PDB file of C-alpha atoms and ligand atoms in Angstrom:
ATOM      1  CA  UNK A   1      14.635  11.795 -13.773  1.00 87.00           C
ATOM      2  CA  UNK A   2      11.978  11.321 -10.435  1.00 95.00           C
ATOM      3  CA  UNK A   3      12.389   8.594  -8.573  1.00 98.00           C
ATOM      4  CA  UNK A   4       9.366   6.307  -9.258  1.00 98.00           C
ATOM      5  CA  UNK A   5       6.987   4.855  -6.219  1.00 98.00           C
ATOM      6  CA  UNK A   6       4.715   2.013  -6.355  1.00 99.00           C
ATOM      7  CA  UNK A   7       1.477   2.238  -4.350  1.00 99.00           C
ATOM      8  CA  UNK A   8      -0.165  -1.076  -4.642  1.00 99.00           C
ATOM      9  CA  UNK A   9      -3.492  -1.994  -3.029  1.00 99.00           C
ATOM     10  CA  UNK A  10      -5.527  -5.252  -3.081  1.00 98.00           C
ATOM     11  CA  UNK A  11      -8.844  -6.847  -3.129  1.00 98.00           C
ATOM     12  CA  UNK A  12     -11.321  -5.005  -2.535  1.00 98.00           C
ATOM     13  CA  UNK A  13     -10.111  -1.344  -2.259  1.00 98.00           C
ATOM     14  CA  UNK A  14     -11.593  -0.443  -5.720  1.00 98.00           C
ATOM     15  CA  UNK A  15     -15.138  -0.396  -3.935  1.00 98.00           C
ATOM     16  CA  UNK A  16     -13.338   2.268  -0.913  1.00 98.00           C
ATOM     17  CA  UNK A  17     -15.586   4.679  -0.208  1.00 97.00           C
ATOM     18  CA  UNK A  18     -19.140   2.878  -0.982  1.00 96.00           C
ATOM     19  CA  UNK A  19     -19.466   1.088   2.529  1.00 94.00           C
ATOM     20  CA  UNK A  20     -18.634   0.875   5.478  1.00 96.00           C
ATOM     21  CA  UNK A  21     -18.070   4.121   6.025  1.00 96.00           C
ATOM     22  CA  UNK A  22     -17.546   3.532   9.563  1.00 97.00           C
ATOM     23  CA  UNK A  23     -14.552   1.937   9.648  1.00 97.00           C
ATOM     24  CA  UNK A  24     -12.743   3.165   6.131  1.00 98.00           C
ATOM     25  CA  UNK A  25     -14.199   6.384   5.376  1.00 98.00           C
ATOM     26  CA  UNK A  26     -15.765   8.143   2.320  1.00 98.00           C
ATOM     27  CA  UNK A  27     -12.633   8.293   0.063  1.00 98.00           C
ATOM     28  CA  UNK A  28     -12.872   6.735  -3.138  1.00 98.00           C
ATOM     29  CA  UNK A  29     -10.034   4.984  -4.039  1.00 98.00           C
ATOM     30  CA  UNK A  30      -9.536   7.606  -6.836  1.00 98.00           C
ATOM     31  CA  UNK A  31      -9.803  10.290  -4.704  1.00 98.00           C
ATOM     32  CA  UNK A  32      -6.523   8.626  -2.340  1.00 98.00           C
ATOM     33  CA  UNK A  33      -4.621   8.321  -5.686  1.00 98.00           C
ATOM     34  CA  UNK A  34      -4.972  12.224  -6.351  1.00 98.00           C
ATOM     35  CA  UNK A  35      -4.094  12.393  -2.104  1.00 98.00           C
ATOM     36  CA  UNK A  36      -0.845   9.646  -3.071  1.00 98.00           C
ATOM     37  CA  UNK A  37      -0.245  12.032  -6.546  1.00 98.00           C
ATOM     38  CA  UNK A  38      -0.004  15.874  -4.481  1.00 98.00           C
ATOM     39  CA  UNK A  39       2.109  14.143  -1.188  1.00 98.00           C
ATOM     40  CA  UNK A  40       4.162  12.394  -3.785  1.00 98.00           C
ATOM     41  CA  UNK A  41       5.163  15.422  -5.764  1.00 98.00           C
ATOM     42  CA  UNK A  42       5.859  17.693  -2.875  1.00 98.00           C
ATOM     43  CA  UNK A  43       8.646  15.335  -2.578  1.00 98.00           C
ATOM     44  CA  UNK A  44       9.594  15.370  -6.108  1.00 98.00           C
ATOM     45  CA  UNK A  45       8.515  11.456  -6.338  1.00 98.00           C
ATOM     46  CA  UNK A  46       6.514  10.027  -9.195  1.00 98.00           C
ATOM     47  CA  UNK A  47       3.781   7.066  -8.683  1.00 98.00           C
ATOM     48  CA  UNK A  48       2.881   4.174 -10.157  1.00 98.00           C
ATOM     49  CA  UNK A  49      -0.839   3.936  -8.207  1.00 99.00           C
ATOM     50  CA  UNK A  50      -2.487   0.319  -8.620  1.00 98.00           C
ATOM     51  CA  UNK A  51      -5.128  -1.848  -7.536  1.00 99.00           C
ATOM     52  CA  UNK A  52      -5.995  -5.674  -8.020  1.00 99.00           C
ATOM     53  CA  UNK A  53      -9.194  -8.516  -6.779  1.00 98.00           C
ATOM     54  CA  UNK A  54      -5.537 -10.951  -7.989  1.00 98.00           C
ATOM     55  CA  UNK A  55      -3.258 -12.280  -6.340  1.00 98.00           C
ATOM     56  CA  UNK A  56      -0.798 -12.915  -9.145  1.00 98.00           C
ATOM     57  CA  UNK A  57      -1.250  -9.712 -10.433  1.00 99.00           C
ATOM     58  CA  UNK A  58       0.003  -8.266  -7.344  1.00 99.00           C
ATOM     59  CA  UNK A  59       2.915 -10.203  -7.138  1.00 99.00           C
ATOM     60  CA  UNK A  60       3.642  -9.703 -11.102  1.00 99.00           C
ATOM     61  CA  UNK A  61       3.642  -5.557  -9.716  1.00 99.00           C
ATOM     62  CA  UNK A  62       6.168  -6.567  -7.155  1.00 98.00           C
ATOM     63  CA  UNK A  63       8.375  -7.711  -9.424  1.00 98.00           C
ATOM     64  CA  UNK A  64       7.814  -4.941 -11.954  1.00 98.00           C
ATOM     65  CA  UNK A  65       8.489  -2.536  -8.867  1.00 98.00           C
ATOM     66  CA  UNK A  66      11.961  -4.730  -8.557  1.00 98.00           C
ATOM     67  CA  UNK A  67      13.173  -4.591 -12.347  1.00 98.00           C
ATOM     68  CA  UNK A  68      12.125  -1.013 -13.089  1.00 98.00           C
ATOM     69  CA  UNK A  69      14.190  -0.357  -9.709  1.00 97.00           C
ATOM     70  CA  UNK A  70      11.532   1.633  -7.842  1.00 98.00           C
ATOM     71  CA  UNK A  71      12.925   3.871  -5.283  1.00 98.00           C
ATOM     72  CA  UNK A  72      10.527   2.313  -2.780  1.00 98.00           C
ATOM     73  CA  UNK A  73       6.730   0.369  -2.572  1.00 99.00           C
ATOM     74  CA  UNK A  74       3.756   1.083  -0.488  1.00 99.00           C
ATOM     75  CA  UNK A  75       1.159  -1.566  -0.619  1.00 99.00           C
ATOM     76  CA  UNK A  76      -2.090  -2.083   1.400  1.00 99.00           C
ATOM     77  CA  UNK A  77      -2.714  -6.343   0.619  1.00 98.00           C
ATOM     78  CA  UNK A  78      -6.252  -6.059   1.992  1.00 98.00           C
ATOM     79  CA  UNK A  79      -7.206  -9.618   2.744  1.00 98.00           C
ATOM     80  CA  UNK A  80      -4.001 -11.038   1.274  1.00 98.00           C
ATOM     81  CA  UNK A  81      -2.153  -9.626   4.239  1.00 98.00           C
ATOM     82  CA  UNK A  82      -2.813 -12.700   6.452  1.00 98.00           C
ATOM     83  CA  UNK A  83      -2.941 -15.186   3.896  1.00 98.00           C
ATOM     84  CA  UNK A  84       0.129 -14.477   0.722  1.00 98.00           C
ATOM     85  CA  UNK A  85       3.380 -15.926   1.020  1.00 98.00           C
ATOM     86  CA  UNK A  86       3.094 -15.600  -2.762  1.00 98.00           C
ATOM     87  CA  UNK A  87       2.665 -11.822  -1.720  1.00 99.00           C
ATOM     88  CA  UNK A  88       5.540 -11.900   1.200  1.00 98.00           C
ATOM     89  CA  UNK A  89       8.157 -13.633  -1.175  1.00 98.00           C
ATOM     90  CA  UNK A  90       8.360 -10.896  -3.665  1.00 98.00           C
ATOM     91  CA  UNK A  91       8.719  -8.092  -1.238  1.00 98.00           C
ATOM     92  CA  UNK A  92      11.388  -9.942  -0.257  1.00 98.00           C
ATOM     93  CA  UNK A  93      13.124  -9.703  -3.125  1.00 98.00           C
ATOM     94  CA  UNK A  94      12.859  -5.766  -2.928  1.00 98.00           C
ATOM     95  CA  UNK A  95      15.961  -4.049  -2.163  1.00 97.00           C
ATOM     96  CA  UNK A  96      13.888  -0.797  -1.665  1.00 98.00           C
ATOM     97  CA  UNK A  97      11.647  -0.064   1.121  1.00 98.00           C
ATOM     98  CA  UNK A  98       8.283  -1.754   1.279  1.00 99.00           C
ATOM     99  CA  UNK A  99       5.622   0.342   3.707  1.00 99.00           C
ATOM    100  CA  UNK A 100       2.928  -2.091   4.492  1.00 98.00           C
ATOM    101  CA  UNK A 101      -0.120   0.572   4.961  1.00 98.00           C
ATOM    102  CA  UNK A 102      -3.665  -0.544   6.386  1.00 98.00           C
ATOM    103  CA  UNK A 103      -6.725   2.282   6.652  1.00 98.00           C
ATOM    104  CA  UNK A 104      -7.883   0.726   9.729  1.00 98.00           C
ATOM    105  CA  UNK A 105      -5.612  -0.324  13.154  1.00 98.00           C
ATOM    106  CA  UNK A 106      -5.837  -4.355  12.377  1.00 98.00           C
ATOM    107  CA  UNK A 107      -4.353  -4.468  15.916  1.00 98.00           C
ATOM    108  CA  UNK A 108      -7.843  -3.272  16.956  1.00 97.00           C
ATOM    109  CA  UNK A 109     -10.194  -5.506  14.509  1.00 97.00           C
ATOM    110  CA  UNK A 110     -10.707  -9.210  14.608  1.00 96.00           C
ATOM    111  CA  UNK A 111      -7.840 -11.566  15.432  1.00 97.00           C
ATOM    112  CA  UNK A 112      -8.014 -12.750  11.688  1.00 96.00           C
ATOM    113  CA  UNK A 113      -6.943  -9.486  10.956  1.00 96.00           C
ATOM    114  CA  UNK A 114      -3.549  -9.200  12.703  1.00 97.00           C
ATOM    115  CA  UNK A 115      -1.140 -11.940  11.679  1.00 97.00           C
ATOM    116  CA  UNK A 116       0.331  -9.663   8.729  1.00 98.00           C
ATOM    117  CA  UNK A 117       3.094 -11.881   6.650  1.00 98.00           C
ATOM    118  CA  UNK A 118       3.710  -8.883   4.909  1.00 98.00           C
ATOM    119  CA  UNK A 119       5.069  -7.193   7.659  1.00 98.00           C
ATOM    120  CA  UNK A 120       7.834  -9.706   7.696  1.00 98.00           C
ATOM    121  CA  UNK A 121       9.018  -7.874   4.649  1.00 98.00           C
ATOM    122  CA  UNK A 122       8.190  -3.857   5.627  1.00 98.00           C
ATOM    123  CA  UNK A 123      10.532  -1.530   7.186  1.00 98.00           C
ATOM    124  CA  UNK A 124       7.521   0.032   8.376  1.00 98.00           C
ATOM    125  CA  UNK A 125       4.059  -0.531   9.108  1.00 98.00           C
ATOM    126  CA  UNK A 126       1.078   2.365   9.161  1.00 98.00           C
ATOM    127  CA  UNK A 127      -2.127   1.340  10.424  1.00 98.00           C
ATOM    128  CA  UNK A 128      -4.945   3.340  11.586  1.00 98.00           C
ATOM    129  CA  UNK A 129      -4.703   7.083  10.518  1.00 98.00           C
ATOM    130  CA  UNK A 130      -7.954   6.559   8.036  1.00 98.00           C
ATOM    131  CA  UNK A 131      -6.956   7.303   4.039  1.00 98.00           C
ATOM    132  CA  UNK A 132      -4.560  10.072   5.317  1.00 98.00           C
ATOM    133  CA  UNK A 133      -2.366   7.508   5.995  1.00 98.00           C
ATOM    134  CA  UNK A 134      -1.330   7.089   2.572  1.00 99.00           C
ATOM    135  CA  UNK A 135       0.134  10.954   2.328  1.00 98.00           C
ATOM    136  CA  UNK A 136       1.932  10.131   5.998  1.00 98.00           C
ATOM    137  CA  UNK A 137       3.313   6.453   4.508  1.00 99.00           C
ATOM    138  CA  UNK A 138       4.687   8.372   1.242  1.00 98.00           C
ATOM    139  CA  UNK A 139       6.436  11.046   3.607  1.00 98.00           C
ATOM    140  CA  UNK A 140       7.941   8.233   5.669  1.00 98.00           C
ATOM    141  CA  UNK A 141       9.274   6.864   2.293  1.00 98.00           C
ATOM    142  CA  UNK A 142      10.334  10.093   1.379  1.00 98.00           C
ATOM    143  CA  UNK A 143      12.511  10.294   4.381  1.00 98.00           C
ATOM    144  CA  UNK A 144      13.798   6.572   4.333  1.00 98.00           C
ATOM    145  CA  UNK A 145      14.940   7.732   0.285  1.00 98.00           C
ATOM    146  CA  UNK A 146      15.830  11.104   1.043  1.00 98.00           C
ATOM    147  CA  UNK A 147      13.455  12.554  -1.471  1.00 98.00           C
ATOM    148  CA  UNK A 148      13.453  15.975   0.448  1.00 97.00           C
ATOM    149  CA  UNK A 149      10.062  17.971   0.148  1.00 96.00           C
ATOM    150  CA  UNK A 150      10.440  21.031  -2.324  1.00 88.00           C
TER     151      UNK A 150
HETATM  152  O1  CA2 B   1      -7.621  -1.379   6.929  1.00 96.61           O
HETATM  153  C1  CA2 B   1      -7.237  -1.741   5.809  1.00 96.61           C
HETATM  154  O2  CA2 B   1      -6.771  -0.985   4.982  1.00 96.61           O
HETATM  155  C2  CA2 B   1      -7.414  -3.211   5.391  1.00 96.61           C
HETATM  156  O3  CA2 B   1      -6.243  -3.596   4.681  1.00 96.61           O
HETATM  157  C3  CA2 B   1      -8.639  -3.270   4.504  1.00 96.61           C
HETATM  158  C4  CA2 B   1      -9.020  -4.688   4.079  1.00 96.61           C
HETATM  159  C5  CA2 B   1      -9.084  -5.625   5.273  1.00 96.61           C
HETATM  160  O4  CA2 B   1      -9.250  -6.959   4.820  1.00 96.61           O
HETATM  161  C6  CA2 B   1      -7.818  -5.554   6.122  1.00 96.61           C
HETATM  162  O5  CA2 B   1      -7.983  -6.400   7.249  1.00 96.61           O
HETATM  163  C7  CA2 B   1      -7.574  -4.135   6.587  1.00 96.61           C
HETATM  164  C8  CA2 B   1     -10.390  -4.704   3.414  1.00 96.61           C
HETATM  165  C9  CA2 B   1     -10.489  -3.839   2.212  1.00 96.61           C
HETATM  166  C10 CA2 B   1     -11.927  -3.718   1.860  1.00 96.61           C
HETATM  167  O6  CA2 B   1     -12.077  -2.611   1.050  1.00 96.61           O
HETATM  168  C11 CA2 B   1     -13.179  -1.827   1.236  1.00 96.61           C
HETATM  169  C12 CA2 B   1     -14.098  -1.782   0.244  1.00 96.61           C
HETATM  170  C13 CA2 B   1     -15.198  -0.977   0.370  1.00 96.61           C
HETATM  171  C14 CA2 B   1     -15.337  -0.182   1.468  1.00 96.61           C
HETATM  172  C15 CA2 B   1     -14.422  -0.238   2.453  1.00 96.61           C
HETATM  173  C16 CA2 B   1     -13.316  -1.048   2.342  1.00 96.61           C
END
């Protein structure tokens, strides 16, 4: 059976592609599921692809990521990067990799922006390559789980 991947993303993100254009893009956020869907299956990966405005619904995915025994978990908290220990505590529990991915460099942006507790819990971090860092953040994963592309 594939090896399943979570790709959870937070408040906001459902409105992607509607402003700010800027800074994040055109994507849709349905339009970097279908990106998430074709990277994922050159690998042979399957994808659970989710967004949430709730806290606690993010962290209830975490843990469903943990008892279904995900091969690994990309999530993009939004806001809740700098703020969720609720958030940080159950990628802790993960014994798969957690990629913490971000559209924009936060290193660049506002000072509010950069203190990630999530990152306490990532082996990796991608930050800055637009939506197409999604597809590169799955073929990191890929790697780290040698899922090997067909
Ligand atoms: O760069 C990222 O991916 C962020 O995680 C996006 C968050 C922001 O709070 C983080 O600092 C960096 C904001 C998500 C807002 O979602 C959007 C909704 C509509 C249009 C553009 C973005």
């Amino acid at each position: 059976m594939a090896k399943i991947i979570f790709i959870l993303n937070g408040p906001n993100l459902n409105l992607l592609g509607t402003r700010e254009p800027e800074k994040y893009g055109t994507a849709t956020l349905a339009e970097v599921e279908n990106l998430c869907r074709a990277t994922a299956k050159r690998f042979g990966l399957a994808v659970e692809f989710r967004q949430s405005n709730n806290e606690g619904e993010l962290v209830n995915w975490i843990q469903e990521a943990l008892t279904t025994k995900a091969a690994g978990l990309i999530i993009n908290p939004a806001a809740y990067t700098t703020t969720s220990i609720a958030i940080l505590d159950a990628l802790l529990m993960m014994k798969a990799p957690v990629i913490e991915i971000h559209i924009t460099n936060i290193h660049a942006r506002e000072s509010f922006r950069q203190n990630s507790y999530v990152s306490k819990a990532a082996k990796a971090v991608m930050a800055g390559f637009g939506v197409e860092g999604y597809a590169l953040a799955i073929a990191g994963l890929a790697g780290m789980i040698g899922a090997k592309e067909k």
